[in-house]
CSV table of C-alpha atoms in Angstrom, one decimal:
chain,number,residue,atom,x,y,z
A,459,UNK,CA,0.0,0.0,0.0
A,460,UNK,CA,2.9,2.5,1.2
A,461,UNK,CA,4.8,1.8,-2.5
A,462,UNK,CA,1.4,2.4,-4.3
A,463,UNK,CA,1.1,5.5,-2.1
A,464,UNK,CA,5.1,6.8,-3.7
A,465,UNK,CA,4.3,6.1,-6.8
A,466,UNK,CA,0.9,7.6,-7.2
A,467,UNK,CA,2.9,10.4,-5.4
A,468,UNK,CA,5.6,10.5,-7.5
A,469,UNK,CA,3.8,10.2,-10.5
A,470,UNK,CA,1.6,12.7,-9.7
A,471,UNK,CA,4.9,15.4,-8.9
A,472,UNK,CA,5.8,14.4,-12.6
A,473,UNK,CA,2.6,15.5,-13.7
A,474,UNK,CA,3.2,19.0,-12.6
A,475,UNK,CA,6.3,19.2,-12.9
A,476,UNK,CA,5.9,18.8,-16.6
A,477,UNK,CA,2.5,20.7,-16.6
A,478,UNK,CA,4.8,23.5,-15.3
A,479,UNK,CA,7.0,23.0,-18.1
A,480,UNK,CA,4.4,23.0,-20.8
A,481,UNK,CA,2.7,26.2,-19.0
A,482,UNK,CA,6.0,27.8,-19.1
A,483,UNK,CA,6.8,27.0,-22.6
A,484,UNK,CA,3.1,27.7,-23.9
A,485,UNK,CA,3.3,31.2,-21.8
A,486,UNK,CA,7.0,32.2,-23.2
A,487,UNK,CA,5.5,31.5,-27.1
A,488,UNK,CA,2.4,33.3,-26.7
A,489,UNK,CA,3.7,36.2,-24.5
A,490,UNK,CA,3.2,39.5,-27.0
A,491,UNK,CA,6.1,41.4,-29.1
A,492,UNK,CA,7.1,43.7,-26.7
A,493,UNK,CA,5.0,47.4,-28.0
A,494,UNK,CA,7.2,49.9,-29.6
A,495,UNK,CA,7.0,53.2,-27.7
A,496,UNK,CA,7.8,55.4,-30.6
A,497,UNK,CA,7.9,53.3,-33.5
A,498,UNK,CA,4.2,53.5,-35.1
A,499,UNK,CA,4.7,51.6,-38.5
A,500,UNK,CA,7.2,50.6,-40.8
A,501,UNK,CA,6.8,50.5,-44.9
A,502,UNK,CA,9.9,49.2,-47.6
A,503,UNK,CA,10.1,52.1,-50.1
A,504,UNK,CA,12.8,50.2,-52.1
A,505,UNK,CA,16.0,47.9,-51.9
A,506,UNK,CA,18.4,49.2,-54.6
A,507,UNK,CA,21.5,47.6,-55.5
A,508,UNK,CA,25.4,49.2,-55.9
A,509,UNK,CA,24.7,49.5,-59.4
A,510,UNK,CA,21.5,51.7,-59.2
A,511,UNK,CA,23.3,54.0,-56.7
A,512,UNK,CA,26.1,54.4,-59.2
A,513,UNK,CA,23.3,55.4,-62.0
A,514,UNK,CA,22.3,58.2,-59.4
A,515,UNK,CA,25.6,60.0,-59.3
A,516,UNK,CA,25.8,59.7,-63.2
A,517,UNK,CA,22.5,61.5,-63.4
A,518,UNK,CA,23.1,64.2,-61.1
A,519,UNK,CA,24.6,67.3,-61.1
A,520,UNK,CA,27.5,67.6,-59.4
A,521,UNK,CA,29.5,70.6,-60.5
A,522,UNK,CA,32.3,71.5,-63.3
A,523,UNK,CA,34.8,68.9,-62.3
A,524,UNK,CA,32.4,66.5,-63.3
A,525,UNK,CA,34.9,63.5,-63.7
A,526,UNK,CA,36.8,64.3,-60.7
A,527,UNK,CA,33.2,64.8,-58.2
A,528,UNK,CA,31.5,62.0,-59.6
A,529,UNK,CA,34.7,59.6,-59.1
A,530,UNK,CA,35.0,60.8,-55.5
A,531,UNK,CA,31.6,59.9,-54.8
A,532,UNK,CA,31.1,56.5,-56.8
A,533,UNK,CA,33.8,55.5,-54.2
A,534,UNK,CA,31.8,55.8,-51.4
A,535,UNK,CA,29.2,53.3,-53.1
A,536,UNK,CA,29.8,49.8,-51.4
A,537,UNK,CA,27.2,48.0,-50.2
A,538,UNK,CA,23.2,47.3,-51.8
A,539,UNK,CA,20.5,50.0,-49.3
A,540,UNK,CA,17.3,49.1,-47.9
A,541,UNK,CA,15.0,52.0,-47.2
A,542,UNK,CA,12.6,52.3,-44.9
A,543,UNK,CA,9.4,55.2,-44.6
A,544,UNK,CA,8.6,55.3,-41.3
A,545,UNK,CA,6.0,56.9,-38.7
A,546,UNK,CA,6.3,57.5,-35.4
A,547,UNK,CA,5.1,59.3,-32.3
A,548,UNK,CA,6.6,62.4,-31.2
A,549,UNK,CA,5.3,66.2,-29.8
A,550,UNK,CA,4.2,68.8,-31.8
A,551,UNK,CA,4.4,72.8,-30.8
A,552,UNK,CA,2.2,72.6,-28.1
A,553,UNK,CA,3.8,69.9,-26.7
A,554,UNK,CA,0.2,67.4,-27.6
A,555,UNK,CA,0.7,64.1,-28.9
A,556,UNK,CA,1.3,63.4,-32.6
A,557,UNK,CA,2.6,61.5,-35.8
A,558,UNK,CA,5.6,62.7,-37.7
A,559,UNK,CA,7.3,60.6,-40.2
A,560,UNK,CA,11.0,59.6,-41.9
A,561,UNK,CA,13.0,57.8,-43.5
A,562,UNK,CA,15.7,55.1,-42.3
A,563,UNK,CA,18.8,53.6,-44.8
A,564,UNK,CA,20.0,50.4,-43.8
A,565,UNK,CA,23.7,49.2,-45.9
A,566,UNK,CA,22.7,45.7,-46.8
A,567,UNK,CA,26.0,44.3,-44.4
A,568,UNK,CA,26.5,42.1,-42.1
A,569,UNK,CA,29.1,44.3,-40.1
A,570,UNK,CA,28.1,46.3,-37.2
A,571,UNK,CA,27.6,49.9,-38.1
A,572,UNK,CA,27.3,53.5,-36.8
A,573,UNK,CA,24.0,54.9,-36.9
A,574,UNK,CA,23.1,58.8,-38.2
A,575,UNK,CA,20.6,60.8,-37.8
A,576,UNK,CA,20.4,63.4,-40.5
A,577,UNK,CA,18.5,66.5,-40.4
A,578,UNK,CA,17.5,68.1,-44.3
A,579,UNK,CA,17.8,71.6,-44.3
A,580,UNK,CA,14.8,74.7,-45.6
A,581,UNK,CA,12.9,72.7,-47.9
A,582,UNK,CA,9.8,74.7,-49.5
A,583,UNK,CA,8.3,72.3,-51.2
A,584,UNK,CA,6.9,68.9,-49.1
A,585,UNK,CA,7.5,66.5,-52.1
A,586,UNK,CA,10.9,67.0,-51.0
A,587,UNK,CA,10.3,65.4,-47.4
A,588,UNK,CA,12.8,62.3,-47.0
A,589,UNK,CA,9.9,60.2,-46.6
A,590,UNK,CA,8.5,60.4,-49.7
A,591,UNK,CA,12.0,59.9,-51.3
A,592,UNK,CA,11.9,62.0,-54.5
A,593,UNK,CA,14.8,62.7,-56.8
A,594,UNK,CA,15.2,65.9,-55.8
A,595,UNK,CA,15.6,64.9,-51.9
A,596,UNK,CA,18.7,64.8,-49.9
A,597,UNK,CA,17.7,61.4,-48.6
A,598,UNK,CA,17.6,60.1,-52.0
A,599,UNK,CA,20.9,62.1,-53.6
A,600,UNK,CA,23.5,62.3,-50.0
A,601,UNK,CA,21.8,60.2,-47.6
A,602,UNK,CA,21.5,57.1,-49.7
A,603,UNK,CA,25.2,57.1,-51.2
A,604,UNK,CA,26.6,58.1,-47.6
A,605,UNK,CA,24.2,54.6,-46.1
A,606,UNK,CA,25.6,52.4,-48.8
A,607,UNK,CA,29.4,53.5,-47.6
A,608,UNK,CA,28.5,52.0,-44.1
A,609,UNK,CA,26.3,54.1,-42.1
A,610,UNK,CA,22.4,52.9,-40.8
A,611,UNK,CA,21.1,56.9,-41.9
A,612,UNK,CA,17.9,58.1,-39.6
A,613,UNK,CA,16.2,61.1,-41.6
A,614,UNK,CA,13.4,62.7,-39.9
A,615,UNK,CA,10.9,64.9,-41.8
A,616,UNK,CA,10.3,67.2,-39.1
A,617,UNK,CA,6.6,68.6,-38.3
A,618,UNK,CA,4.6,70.1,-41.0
A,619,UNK,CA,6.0,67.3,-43.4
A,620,UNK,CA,5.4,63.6,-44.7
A,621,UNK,CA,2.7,62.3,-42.0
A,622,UNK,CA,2.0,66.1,-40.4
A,623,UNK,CA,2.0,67.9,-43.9
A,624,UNK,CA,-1.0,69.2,-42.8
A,625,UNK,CA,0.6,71.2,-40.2
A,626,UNK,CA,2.8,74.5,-40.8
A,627,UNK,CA,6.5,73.5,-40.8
A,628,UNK,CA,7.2,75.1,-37.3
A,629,UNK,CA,10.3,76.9,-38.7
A,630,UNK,CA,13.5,77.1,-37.0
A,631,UNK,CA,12.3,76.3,-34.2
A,632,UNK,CA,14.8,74.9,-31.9
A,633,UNK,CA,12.3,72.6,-29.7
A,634,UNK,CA,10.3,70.9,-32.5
A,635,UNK,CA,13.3,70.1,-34.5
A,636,UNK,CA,15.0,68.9,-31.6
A,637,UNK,CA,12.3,66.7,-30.3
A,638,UNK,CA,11.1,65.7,-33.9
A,639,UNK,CA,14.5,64.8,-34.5
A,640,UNK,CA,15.0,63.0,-31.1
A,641,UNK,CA,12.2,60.7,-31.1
A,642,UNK,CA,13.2,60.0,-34.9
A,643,UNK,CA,16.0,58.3,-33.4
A,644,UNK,CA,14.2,56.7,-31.5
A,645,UNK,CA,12.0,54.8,-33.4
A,646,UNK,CA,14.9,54.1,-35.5
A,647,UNK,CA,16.3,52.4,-32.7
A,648,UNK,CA,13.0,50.0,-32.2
A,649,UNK,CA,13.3,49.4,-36.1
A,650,UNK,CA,16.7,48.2,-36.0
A,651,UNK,CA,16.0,46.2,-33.4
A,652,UNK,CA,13.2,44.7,-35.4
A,653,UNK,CA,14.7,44.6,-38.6
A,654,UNK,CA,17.6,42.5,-36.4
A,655,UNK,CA,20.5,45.4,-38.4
A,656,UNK,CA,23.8,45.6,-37.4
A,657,UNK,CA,24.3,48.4,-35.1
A,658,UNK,CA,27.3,49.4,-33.1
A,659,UNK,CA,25.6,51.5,-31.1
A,660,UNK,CA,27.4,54.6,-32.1
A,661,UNK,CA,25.7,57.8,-33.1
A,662,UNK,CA,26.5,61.0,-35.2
A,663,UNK,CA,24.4,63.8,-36.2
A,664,UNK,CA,24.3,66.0,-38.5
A,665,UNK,CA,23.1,68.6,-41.1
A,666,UNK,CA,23.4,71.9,-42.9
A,667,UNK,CA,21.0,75.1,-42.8
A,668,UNK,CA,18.2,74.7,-41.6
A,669,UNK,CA,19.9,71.4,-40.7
A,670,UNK,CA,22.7,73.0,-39.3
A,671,UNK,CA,20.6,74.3,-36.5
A,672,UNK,CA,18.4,71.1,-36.0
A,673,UNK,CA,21.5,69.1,-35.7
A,674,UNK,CA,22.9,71.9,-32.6
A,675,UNK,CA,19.2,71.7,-30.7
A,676,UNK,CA,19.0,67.9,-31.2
A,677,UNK,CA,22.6,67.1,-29.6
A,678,UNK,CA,21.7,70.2,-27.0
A,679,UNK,CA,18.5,68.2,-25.8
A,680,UNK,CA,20.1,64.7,-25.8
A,681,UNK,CA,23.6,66.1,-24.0
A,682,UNK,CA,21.8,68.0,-21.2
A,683,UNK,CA,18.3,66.4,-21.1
A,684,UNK,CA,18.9,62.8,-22.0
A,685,UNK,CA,22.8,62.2,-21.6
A,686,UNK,CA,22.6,58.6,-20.9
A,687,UNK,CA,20.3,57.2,-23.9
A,688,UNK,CA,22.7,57.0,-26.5
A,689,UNK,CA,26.4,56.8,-27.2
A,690,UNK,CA,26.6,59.9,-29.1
A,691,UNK,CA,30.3,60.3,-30.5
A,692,UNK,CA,30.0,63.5,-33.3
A,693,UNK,CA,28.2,66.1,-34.0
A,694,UNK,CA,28.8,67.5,-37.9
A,695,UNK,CA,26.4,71.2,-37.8
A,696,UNK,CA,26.6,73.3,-41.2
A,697,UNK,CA,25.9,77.0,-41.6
A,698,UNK,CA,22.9,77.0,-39.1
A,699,UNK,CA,21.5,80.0,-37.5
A,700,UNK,CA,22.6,79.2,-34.2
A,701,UNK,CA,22.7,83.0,-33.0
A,702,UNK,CA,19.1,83.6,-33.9
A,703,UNK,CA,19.2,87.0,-31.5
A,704,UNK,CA,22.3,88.8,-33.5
A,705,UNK,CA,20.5,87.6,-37.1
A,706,UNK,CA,17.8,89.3,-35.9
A,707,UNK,CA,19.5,92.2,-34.7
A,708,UNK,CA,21.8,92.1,-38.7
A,709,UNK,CA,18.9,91.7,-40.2
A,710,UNK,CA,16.5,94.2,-39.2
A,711,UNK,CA,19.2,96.8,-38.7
A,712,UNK,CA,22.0,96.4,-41.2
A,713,UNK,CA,21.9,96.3,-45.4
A,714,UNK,CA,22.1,93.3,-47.0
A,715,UNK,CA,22.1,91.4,-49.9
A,716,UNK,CA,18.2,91.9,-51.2
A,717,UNK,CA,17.8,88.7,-52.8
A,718,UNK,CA,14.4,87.9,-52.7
A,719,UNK,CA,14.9,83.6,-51.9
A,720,UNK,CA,17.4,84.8,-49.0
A,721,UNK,CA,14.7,87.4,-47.8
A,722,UNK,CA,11.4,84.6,-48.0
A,723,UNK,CA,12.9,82.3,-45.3
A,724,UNK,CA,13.6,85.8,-42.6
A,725,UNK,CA,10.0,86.1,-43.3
A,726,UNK,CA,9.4,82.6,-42.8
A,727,UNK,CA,10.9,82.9,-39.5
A,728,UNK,CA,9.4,86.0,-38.5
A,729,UNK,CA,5.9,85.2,-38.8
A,730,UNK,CA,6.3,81.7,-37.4
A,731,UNK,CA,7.9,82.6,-34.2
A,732,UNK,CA,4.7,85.0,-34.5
A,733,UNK,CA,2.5,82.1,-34.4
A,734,UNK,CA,4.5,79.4,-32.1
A,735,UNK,CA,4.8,82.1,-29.6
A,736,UNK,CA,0.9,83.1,-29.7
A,737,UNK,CA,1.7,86.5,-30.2
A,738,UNK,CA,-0.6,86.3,-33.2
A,739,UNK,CA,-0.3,89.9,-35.5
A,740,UNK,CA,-0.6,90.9,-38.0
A,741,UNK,CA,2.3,91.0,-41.2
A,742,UNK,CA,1.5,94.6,-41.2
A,743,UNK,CA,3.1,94.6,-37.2
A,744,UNK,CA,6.3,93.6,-39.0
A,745,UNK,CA,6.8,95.0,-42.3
A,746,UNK,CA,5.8,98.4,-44.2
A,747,UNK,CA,3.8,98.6,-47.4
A,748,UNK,CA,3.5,97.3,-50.0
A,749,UNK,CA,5.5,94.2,-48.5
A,750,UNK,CA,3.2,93.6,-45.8
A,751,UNK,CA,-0.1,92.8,-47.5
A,752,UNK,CA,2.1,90.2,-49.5
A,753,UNK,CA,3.2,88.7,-46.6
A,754,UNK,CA,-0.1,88.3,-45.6
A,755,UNK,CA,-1.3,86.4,-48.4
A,756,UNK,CA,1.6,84.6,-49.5
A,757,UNK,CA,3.7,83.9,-46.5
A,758,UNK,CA,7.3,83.0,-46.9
A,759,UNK,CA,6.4,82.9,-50.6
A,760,UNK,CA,6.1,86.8,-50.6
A,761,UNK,CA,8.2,88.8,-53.4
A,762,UNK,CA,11.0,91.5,-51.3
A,763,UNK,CA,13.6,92.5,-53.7
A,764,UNK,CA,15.6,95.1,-51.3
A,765,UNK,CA,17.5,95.1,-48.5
A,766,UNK,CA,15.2,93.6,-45.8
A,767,UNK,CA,15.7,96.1,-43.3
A,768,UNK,CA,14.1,98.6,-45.5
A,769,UNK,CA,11.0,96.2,-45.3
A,770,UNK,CA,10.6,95.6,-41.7
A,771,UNK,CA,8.4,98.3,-40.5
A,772,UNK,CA,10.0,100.9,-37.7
A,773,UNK,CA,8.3,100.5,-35.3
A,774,UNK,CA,9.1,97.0,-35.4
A,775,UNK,CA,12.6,97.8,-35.3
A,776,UNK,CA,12.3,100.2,-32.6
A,777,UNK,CA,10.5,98.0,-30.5
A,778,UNK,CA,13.6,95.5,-31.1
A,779,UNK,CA,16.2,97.9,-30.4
A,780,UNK,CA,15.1,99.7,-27.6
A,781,UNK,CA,14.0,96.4,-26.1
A,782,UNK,CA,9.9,97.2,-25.8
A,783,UNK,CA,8.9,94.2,-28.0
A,784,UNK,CA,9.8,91.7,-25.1
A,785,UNK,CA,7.7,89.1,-26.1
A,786,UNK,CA,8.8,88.8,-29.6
A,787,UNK,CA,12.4,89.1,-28.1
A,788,UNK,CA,11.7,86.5,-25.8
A,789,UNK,CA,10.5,84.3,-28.1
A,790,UNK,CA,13.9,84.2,-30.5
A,791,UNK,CA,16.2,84.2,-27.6
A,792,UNK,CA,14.6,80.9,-27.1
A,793,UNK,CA,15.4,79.4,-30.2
A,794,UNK,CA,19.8,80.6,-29.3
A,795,UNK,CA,21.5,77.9,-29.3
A,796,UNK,CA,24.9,78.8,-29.4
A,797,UNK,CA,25.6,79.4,-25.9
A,798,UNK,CA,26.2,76.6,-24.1
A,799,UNK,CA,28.9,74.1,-23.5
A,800,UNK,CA,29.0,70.8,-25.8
A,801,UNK,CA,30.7,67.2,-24.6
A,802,UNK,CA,30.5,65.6,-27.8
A,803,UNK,CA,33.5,66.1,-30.3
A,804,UNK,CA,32.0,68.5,-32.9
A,805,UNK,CA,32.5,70.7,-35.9
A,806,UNK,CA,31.3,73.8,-37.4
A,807,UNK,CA,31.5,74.6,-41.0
A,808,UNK,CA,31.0,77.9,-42.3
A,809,UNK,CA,32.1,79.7,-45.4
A,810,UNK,CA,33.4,83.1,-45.1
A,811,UNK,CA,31.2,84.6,-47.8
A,812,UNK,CA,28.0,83.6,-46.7
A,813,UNK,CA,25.2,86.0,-47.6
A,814,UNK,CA,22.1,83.5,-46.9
A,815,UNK,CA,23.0,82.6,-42.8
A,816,UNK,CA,25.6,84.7,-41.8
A,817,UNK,CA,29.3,83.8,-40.6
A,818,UNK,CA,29.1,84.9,-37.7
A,819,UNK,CA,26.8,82.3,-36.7
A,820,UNK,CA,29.1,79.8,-36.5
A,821,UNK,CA,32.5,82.0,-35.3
A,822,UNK,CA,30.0,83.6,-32.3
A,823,UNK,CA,28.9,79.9,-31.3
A,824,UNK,CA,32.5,78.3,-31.1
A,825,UNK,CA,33.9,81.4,-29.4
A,826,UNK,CA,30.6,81.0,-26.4
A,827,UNK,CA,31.1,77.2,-26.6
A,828,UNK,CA,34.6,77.9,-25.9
A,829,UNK,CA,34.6,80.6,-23.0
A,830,UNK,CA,32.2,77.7,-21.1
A,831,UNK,CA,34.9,75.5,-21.1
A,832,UNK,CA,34.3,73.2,-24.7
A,833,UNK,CA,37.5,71.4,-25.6
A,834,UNK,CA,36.2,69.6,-28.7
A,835,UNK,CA,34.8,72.2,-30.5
A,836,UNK,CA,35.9,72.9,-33.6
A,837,UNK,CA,35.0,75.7,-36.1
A,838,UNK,CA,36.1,75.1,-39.8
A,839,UNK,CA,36.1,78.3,-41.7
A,840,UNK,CA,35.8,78.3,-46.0
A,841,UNK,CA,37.3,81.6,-47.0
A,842,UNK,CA,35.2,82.6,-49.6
A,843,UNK,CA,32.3,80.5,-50.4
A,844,UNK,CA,28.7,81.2,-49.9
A,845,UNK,CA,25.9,79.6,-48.5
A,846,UNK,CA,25.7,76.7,-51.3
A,847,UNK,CA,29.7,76.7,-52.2
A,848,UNK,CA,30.3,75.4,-49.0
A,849,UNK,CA,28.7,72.2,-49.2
A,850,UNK,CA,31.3,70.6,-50.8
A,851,UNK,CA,33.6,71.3,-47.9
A,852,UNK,CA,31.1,70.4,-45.3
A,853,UNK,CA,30.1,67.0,-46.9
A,854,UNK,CA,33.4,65.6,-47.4
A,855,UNK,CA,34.4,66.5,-44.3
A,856,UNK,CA,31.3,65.4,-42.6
A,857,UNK,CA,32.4,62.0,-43.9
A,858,UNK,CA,36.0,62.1,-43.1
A,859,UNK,CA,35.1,63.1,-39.7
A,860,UNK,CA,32.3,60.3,-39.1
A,861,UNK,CA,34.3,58.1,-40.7
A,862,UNK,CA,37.2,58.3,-38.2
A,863,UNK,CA,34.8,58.0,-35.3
A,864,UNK,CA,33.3,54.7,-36.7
């Protein structure tokens, strides 16, 4: 009776025992994919092979040393690209909820690379987003050729394009693009780990104009606010307007170059920083007839031919100078970002001859970065080249730089 009593016992303890293991098992496979946070949904634009990259740089226009840029560049082509549109959650101006989009590059390689986030400078018109990947993008001409050399490339749209072209593009303004930006690489981050990339866990940013100053607020928010999230190892920042208080100042006080495409995006910014910071006037606050009522219909697409001092109303100006206007002063002090002190290596390129964003931009953030104690700044001056002749100089040693940090 007592042996029929252990093994009925024992038998019994099996039972569980391997009840327990199926449970465990059945509970493991059906337990859930863990939810992405930022990551909202992930589409395949296109896989495109060395060869079709190569056919890009034949087809574009890359200067009068044709032979010479367009060798320099095929170099860089050496691995097949994936690209990915993706949408994702993020904040818009009012700090509320919502859906912005991008586009991520993965090099078809099985060796662990660094991951970039790159922010497009002023684009006016939103078939250009990286998103949507037109011709005429820098995802599609830089970004793809720079992923194929090694590099997983992160391009957020930024509000007001791709998902959120509804919206106004909230204009170089520094919290938007940083947090647009931001959570871009974020959801990139959840991609990669679904799409089960390579990744070193290395980051660089970067970008030029309007990217310039995306690329400065984005590594400002994730030095200061989030400094442990990722191993951020370069920063690459291009001609941005990262003294927004003197270019207002220059601009509304000094003569410059009156070319009208220069002159639409300092009304872009004016009457955005109007609208983010709920001051809400009119154009005809800011600028004098006739230029106001175009303003007021058109926007940044207004026509202003002259100097744009002489198009900013005086009282306006007054109210700048004498320092009256404090809320519209307030609000583009917030948007400085040159005065602070970076820990990531970085570089500044500026030319010399830049009529579009102002030199001094760039020499009046190293020399602040500097004075609070920055030893890894460093400011690379082109003597002579304007806004657009600069590039050159900026990409190639964007790469260079990057590429030494891999």
């Amino acid at each position: 009776m007592k042996q029929n009593f252990i093994q009925s016992r024992n038998y019994l303890l099996l039972l569980l025992i391997s009840i327990g293991i199926l449970w465990g098992c059945s509970s493991s496979q059906n337990d859930p994919t863990p939810t992405n946070q930022y990551l909202v949904s992930s589409s395949v634009v296109g896989e495109f092979t060395t060869a079709q990259l190569s056919a890009r740089v034949d087809g574009a226009a890359l200067g009068s040393d044709n032979a010479l840029v367009i060798g320099v560049v095929k170099g860089l082509i050496k691995n097949p690209i994936k690209v990915v549109k993706v949408v994702y959650n993020t904040k818009g101006v009012d700090g509320k909820a919502i859906q912005a989009s991008g586009l991520v590059i993965f090099p078809k390689t099985t060796e662990s690379v660094p991951l970039i986030s790159q922010q497009h400078g002023t684009i006016a018109d939103k078939n250009d987003a990286p998103s949507l990947y037109g011709t005429a993008s820098e995802a599609y001409q830089l970004a793809s050729i720079v992923a194929s050399n090694g590099f997983i490339i992160a391009c957020p749209d930024y509000i007001g394009y791709g998902a959120s072209a509804s919206l106004d593009h909230p204009y170089e303004h520094r919290e938007t693009l940083a947090q647009a930006s931001l959570d871009m690489l974020r959801a990139t981050k959840e991609l990669i780990t679904q799409e089960k990339a390579a990744w070193s866990q290395k980051v660089m940013i970067t970008g030029y104009s309007e990217g310039g100053f995306a690329t400065m607020a984005l590594q400002k928010k994730m030095e200061e606010q989030y400094p442990n999230e990722f191993n951020l190892v370069a920063s690459s920042c291009g001609a941005g307007a990262y003294n927004k208080t003197a270019f207002m100042n220059y601009i509304i006080n000094q003569k410059t170059h009156g070319i009208a495409q220069y002159n639409s995006l300092y009304i872009w910014v004016t009457m955005a920083y109007n609208s983010i910071y709920g001051l809400n006037r009119p154009a005809s606050y800011y600028f004098n007839a006739p230029y106001a009522a175009e303003v007021a219909s058109k926007g940044p697409q207004a026509t202003i031919p002259v100097s744009i001092n002489l198009a900013y109303a005086d009282s306006f100006r007054n109210g700048i100078n004498n320092g009256t206007d404090t809320q519209y002063i307030t609000g583009v002090k917030d948007n400085d970002i040159f005065d602070w002190k970076p820990k990531t290596s970085t570089q500044l390129y500026h030319g010399t001859a830049d009529q579009h964003v102002f030199y001094f931009n760039s020499e009046t953030a190293a020399a602040a970065m500097k004075a609070k104690g920055a030893t890894d700044v460093t400011l690379i001056t082109v003597q002579g080249t304007d806004h657009f002749s600069t590039l050159p100089n900026y990409l190639l040693g964007t790469l260079t730089f990057f590429t030494s940090k891999k």
